[in-house]
XYZ file of N, CA, C and O in Angstrom:
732
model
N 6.490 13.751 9.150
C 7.721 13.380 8.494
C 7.601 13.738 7.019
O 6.630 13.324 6.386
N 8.499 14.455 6.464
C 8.933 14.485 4.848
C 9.177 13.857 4.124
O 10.122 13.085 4.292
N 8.389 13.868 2.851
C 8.511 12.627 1.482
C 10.535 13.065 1.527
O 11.112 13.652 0.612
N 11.057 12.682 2.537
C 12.658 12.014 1.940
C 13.105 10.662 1.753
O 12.534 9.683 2.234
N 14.169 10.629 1.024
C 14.526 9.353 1.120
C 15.610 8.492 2.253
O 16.617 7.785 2.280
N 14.513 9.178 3.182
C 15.529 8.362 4.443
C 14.664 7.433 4.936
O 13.478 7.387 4.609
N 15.111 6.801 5.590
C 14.110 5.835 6.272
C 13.621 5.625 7.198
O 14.248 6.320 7.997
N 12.845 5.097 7.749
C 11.426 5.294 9.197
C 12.110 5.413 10.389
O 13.169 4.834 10.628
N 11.644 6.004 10.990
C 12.172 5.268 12.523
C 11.155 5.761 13.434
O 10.469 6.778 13.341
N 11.188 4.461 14.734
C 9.772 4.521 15.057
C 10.259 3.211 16.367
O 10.599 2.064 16.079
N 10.175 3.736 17.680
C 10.189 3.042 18.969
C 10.030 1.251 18.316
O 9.250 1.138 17.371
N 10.377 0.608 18.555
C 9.832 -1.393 18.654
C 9.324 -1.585 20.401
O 9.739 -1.159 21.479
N 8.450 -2.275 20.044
C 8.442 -2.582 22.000
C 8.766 -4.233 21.674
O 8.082 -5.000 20.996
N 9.569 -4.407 22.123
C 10.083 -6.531 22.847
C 8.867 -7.188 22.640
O 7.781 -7.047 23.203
N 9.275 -8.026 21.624
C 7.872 -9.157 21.515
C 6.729 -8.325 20.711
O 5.523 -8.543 20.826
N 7.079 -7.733 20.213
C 6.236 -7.199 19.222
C 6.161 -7.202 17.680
O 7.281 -6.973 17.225
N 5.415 -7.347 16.906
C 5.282 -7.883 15.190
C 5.920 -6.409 14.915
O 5.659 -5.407 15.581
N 6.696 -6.465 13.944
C 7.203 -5.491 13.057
C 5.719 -4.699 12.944
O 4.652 -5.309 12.891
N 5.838 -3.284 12.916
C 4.222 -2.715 12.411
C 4.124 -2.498 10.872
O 3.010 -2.171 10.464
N 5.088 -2.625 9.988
C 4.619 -2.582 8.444
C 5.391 -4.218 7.731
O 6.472 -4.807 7.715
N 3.816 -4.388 7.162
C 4.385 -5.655 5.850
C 4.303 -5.712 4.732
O 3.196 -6.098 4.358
N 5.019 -5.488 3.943
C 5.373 -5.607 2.449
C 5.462 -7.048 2.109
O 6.129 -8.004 2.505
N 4.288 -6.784 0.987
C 3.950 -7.742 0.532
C 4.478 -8.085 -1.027
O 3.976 -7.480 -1.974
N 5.489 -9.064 -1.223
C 6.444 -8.667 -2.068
C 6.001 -9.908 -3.221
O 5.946 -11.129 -3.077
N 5.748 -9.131 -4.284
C 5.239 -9.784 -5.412
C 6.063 -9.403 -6.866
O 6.681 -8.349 -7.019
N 5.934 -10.564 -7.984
C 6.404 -10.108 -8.858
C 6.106 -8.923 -9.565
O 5.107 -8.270 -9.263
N 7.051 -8.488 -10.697
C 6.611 -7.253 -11.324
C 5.574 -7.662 -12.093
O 5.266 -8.771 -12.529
N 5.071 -6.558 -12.191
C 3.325 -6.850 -13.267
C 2.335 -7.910 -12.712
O 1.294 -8.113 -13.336
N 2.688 -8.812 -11.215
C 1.713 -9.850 -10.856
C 1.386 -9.292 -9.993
O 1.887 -9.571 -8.904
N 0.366 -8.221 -10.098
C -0.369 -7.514 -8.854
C -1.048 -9.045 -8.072
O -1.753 -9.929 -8.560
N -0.454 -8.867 -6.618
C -1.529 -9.511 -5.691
C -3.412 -9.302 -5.618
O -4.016 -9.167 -4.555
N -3.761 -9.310 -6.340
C -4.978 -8.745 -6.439
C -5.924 -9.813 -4.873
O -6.480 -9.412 -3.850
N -5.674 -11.296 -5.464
C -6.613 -11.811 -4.335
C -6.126 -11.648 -2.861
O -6.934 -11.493 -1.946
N -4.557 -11.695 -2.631
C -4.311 -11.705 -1.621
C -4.898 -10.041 -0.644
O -5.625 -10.055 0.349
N -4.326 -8.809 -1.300
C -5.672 -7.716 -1.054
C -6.738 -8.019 -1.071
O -7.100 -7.370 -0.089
N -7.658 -8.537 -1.422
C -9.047 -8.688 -1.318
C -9.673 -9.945 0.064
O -10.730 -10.090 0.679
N -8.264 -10.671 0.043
C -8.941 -11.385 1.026
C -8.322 -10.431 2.518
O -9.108 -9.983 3.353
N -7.172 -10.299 2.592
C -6.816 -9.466 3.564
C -7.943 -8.315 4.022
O -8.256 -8.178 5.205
N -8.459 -7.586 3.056
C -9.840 -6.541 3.480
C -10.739 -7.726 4.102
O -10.977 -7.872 5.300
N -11.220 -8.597 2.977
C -12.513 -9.756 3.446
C -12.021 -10.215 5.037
O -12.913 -10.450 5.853
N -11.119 -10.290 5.295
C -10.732 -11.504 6.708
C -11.086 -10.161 8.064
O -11.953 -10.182 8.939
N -9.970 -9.038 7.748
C -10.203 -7.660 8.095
C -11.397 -7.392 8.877
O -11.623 -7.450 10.086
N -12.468 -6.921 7.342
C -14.141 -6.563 7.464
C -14.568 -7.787 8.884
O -14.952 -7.612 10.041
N -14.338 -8.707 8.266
C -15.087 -9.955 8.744
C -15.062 -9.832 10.833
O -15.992 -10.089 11.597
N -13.943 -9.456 11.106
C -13.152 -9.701 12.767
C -13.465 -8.759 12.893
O -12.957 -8.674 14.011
N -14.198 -7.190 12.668
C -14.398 -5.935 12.734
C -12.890 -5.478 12.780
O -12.524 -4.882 13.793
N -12.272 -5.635 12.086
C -10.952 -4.685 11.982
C -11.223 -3.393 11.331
O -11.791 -3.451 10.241
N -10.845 -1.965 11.918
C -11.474 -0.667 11.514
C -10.292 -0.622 10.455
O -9.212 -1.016 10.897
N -10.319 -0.145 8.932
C -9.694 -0.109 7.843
C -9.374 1.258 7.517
O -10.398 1.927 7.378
N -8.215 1.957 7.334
C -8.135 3.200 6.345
C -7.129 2.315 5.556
O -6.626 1.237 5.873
N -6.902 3.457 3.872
C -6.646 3.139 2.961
C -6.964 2.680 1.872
O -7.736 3.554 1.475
N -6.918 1.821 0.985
C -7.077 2.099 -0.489
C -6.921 0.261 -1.283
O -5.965 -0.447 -0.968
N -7.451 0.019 -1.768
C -8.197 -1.573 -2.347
C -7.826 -1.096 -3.733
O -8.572 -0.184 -4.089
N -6.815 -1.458 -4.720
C -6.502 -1.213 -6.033
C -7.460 -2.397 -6.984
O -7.374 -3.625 -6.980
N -8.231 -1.635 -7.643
C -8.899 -2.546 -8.975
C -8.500 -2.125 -10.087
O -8.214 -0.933 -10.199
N -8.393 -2.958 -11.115
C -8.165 -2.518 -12.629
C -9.141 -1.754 -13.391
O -10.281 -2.183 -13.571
N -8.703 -0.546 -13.883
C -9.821 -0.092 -14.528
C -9.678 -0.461 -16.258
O -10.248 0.270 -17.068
N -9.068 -1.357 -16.601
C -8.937 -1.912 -17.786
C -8.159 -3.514 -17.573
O -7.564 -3.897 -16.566
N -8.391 -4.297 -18.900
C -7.887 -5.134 -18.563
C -7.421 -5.517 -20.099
O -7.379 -6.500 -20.839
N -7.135 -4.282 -20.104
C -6.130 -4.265 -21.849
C -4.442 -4.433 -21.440
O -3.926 -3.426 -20.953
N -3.811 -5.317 -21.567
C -2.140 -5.419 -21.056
C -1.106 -4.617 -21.434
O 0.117 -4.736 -21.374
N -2.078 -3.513 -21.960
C -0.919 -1.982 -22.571
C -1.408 -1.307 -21.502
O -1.319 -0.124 -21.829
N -1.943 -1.382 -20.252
C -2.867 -0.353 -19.531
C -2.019 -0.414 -17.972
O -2.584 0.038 -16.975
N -0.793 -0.941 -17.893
C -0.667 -1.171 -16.330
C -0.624 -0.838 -15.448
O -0.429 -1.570 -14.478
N -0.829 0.774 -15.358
C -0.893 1.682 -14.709
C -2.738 2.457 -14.645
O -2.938 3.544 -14.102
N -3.561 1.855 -15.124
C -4.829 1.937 -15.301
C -5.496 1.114 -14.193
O -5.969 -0.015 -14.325
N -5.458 1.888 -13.039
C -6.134 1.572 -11.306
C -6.772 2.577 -11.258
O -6.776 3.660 -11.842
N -7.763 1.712 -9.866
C -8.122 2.723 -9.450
C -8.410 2.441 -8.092
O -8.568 1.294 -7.675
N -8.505 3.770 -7.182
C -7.870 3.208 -5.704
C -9.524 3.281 -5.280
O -10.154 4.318 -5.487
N -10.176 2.060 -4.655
C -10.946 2.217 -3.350
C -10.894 2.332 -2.283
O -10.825 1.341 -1.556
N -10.911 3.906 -1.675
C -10.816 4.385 -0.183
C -11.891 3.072 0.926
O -13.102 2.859 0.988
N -10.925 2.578 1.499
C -11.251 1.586 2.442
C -12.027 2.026 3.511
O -12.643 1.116 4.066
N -12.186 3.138 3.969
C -13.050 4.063 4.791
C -14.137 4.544 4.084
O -15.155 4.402 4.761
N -14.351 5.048 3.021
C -15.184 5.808 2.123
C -15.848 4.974 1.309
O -16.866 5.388 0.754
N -15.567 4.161 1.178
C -15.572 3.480 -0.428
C -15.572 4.205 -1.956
O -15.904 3.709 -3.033
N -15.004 5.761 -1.603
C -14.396 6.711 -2.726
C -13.770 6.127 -3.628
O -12.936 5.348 -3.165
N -13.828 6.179 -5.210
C -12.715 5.566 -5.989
C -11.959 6.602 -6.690
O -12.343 7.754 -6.895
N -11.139 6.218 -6.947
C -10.171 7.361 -7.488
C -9.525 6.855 -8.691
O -8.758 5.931 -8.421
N -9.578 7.152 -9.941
C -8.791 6.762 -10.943
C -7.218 7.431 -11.033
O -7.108 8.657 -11.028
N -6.115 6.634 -11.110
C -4.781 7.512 -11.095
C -4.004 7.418 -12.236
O -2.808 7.216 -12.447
N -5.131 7.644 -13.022
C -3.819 7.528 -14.793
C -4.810 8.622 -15.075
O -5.900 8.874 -14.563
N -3.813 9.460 -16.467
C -3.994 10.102 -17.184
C -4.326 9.504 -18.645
O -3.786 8.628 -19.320
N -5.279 10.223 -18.821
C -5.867 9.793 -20.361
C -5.404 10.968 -21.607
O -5.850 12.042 -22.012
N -4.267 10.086 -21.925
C -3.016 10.729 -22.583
C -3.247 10.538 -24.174
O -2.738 11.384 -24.908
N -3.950 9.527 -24.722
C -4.478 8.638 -25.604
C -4.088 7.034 -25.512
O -3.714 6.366 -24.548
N -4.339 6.655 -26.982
C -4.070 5.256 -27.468
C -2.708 5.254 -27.288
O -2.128 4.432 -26.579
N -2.255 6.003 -27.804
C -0.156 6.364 -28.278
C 0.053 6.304 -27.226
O 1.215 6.020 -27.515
N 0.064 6.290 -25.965
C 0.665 6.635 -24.627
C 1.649 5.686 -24.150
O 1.046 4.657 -23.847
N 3.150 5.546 -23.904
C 4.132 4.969 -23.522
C 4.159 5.381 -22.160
O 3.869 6.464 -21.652
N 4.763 3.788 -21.419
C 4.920 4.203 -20.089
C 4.254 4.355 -18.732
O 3.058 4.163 -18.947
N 4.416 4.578 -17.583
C 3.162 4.647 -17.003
C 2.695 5.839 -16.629
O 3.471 6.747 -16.332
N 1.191 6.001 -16.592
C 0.825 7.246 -16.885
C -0.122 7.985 -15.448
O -1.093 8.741 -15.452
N 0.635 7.398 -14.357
C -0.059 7.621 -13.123
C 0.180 9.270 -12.934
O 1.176 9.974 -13.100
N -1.075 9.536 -12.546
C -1.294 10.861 -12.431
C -1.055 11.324 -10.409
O -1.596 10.880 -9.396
N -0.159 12.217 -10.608
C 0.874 12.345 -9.415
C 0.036 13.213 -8.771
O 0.170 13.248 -7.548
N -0.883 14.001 -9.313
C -1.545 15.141 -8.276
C -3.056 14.571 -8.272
O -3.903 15.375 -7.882
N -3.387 13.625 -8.555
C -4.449 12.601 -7.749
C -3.894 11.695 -6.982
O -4.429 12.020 -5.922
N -3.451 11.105 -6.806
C -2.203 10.332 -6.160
C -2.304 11.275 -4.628
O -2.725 10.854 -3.550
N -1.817 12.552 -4.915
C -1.500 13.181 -3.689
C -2.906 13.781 -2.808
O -3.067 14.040 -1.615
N -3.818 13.861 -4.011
C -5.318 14.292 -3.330
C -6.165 12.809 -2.634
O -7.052 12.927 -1.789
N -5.661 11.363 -3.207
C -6.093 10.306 -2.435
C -4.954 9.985 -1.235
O -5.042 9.145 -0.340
N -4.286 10.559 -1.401
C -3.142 10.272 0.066
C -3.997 11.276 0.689
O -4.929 10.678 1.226
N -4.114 12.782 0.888
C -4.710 13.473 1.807
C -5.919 12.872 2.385
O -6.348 12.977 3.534
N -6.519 12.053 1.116
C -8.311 12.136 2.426
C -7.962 10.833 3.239
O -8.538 10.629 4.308
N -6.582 9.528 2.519
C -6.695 8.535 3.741
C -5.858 9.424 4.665
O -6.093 9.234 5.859
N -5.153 10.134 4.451
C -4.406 10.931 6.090
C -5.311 11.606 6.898
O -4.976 12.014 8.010
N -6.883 11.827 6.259
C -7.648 12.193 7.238
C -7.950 11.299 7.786
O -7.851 11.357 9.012
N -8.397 10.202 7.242
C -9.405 8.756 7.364
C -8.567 8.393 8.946
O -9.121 8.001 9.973
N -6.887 8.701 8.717
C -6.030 8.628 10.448
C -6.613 8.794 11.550
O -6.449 8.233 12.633
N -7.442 9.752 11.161
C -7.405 10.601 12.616
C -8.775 10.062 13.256
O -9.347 10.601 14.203
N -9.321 8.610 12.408
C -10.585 7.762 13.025
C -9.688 6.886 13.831
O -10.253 5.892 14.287
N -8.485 7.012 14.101
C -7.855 5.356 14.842
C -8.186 4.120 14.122
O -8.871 3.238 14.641
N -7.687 4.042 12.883
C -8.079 2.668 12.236
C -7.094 2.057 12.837
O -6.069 2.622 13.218
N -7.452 0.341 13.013
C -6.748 -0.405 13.555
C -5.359 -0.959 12.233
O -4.290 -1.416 12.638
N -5.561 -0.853 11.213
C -5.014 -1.053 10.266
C -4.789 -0.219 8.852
O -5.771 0.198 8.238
N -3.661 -0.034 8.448
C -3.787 0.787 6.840
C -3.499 -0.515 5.724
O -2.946 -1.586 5.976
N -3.973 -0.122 4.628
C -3.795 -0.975 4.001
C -3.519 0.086 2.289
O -4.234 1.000 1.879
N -2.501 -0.379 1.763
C -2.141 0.604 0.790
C -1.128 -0.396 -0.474
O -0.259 -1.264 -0.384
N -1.783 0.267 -1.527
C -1.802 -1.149 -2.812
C -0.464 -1.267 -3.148
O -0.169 -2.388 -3.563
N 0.871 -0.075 -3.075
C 1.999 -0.359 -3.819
C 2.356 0.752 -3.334
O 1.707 1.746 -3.006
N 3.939 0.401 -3.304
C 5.800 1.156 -3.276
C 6.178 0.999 -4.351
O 6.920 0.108 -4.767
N 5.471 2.267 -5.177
C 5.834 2.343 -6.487
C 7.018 3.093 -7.030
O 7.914 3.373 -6.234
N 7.139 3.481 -8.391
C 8.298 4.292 -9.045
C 8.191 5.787 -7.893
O 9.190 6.171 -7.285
N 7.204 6.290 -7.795
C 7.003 7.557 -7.383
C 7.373 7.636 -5.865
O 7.814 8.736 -5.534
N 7.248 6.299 -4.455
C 7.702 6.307 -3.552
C 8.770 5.768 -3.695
O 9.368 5.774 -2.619
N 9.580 5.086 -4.826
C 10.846 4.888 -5.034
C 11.875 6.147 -5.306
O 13.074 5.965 -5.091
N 11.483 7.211 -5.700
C 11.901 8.527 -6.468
C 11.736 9.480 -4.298
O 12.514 10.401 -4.053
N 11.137 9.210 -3.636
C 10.920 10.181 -2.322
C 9.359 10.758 -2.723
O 9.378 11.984 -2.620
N 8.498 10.438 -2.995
C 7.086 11.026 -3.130
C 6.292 9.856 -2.600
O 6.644 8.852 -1.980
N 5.005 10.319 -3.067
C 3.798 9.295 -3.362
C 2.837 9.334 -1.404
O 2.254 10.178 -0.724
N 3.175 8.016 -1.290
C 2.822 7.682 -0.284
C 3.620 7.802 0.784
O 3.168 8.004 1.911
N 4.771 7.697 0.544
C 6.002 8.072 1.950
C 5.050 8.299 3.266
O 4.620 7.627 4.204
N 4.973 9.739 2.746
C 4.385 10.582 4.406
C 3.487 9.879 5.436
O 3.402 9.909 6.664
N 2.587 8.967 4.027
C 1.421 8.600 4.697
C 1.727 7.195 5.487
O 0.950 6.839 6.373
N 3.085 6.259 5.087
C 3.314 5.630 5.631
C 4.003 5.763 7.382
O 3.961 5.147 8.447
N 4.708 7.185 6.696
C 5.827 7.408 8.114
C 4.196 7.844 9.074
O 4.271 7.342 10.195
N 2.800 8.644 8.862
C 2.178 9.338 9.612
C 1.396 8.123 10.010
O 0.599 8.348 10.920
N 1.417 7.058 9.622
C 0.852 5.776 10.381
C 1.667 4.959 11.467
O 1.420 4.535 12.596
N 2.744 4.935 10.615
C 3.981 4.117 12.138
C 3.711 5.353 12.924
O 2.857 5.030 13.750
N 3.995 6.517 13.062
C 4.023 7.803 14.292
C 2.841 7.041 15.297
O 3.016 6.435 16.355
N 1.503 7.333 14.498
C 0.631 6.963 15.271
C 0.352 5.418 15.843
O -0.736 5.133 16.342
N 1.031 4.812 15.768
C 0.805 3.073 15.858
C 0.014 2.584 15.083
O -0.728 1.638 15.349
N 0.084 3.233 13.918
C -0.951 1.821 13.139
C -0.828 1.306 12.265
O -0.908 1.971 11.232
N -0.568 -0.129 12.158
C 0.448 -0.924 11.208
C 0.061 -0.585 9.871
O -0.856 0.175 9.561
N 0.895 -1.262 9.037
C 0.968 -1.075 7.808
C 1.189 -2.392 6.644
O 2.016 -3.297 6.750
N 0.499 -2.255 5.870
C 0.350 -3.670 4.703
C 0.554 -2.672 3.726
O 0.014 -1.584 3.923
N 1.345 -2.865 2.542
C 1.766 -2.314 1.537
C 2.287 -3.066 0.504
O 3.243 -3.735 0.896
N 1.926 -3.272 -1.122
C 2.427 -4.371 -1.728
C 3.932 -3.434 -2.459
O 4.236 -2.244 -2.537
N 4.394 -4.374 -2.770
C 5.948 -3.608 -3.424
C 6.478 -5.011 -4.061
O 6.774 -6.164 -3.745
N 6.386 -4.049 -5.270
C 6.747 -5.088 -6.838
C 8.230 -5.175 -6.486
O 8.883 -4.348 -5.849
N 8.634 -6.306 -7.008
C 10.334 -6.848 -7.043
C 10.953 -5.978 -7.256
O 11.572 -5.512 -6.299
N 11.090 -5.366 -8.511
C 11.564 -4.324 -8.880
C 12.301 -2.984 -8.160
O 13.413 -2.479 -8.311
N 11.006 -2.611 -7.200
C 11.097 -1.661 -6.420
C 11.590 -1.987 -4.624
O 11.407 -1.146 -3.743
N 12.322 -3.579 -4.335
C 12.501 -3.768 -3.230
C 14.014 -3.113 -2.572
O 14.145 -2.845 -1.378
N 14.814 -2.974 -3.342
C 16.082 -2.186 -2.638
C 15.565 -0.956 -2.322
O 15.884 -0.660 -1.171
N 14.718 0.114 -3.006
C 14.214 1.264 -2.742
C 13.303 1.384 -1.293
O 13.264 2.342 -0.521
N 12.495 -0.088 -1.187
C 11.650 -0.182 0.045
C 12.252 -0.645 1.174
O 11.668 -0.772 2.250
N 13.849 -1.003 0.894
C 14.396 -1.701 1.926
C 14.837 -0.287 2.292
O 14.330 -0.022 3.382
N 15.602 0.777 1.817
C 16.232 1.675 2.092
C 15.126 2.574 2.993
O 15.444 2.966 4.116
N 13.807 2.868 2.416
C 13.079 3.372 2.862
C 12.641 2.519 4.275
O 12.938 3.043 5.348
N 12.329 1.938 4.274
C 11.626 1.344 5.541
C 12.149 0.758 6.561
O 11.469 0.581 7.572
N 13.807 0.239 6.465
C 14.592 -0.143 7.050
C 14.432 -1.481 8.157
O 14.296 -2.603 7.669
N 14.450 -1.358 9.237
C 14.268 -2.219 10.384
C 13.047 -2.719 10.543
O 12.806 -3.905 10.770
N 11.907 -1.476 10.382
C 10.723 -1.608 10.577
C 9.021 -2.456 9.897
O 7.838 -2.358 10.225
N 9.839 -3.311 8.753
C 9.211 -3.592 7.834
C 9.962 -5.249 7.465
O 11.033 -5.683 7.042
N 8.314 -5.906 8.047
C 8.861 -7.094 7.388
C 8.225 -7.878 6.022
O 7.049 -7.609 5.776
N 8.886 -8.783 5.161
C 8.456 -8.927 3.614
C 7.688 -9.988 3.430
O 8.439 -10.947 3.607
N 6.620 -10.376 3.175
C 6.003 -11.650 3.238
C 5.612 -11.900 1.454
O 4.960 -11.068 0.824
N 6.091 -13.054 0.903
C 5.189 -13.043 0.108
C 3.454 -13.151 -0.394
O 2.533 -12.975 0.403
N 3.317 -13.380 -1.435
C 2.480 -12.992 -2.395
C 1.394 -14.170 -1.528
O 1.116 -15.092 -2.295
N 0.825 -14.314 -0.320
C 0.327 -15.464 0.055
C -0.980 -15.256 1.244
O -0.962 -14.797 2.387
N -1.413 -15.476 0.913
C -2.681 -14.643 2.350
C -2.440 -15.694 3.453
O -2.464 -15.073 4.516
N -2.256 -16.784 3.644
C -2.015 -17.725 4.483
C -0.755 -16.612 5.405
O -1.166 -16.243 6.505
N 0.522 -16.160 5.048
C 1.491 -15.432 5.580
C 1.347 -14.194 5.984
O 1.949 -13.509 6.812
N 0.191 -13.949 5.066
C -0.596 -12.470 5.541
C -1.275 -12.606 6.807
O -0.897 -11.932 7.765
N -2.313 -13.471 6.912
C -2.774 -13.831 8.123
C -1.698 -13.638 9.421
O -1.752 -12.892 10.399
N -0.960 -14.376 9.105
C -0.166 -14.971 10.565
C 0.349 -13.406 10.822
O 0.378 -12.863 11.926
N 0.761 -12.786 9.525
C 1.290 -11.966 10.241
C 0.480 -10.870 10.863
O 1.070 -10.098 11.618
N -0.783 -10.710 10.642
C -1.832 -10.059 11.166
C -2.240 -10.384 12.692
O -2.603 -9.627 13.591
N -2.081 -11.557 12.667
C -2.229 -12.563 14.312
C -0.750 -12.070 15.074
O -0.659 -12.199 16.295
N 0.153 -11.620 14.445
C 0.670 -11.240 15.320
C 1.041 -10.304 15.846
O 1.982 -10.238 16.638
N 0.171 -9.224 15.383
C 0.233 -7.922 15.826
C -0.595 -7.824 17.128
O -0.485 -6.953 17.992
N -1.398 -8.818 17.112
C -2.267 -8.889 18.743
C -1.689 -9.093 19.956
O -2.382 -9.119 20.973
């Protein structure tokens, strides 16, 4: 499927958990623990993982776009800002690393992970880029999806994801359940 801005579509079987959850948090209040315990609970049940664990690579509050992705298969990190300088307005996520850490989790697919897990539905999958593909090439194959998506960006993720995507907040307790019910 093509980074467009249309939205998923993808068989439901009766009695079955939605396969993607957006995890819907305020702007600038990255879920950080609720990702970390979701991997921890994950690891723990042998749940097989592709995708990407966002850490701060600064913790200066002019930096908010200063991540960096840990490949959940690899434990590869990837920094996705540009080092533009001090002066730098805006966010400075670098779009053609971005697209070289989407390729190696679209390989990481083709292990049958039981789960993806992917840090944000950002400006760039709000615009038809980013991660799109990699979301639509996981529903294709059946394998659910956890994705966080700032307030900001939720009419864009509703349009995109449509039927197929349900919103839980910022809460690992809701994360859970909804993990239990994909079984």
């Amino acid at each position: 499927m093509s980074a467009t801005p249309f939205a998923l579509t993808h068989e439901l079987s009766p009695g079955h958990a939605l396969p993607v959850a957006a995890i819907v948090y305020a702007d600038e209040v990255y879920p950080d623990a609720v990702f970390n315990h979701l991997v921890q609970q994950c690891r723990a049940h042998g749940v097989m993982l592709a995708g990407v664990l966002q850490h701060r690579a600064s913790r200066d509050g002019d930096r908010r776009c200063d991540v960096v992705l840990q490949d959940l298969a690899t434990g590869y990190r990837t920094a996705l800002f540009e080092n533009r300088g001090t002066g730098a307005c805006g966010c400075r996520l670098d779009e053609a690393v971005l697209a070289e850490a989407s390729a190696r989790i679209e390989g990481s697919l083709e292990h049958a992970p039981h789960l993806l897990i992917l840090n944000k539905f950002g400006k760039v999958e709000c615009e038809g880029g980013g991660l799109r593909d990699l979301i639509a090439s996981a529903i294709d194959r059946g394998i659910p999806v956890v994705i966080g998506v700032p307030k900001r960006n939720i009419d864009a993720w509703r349009s995109f994801a449509g039927e197929l995507a349900v919103e839980l907040e910022d809460d690992a307790h809701e994360v859970d359940r909804w993990l239990q019910s994909l079984v």
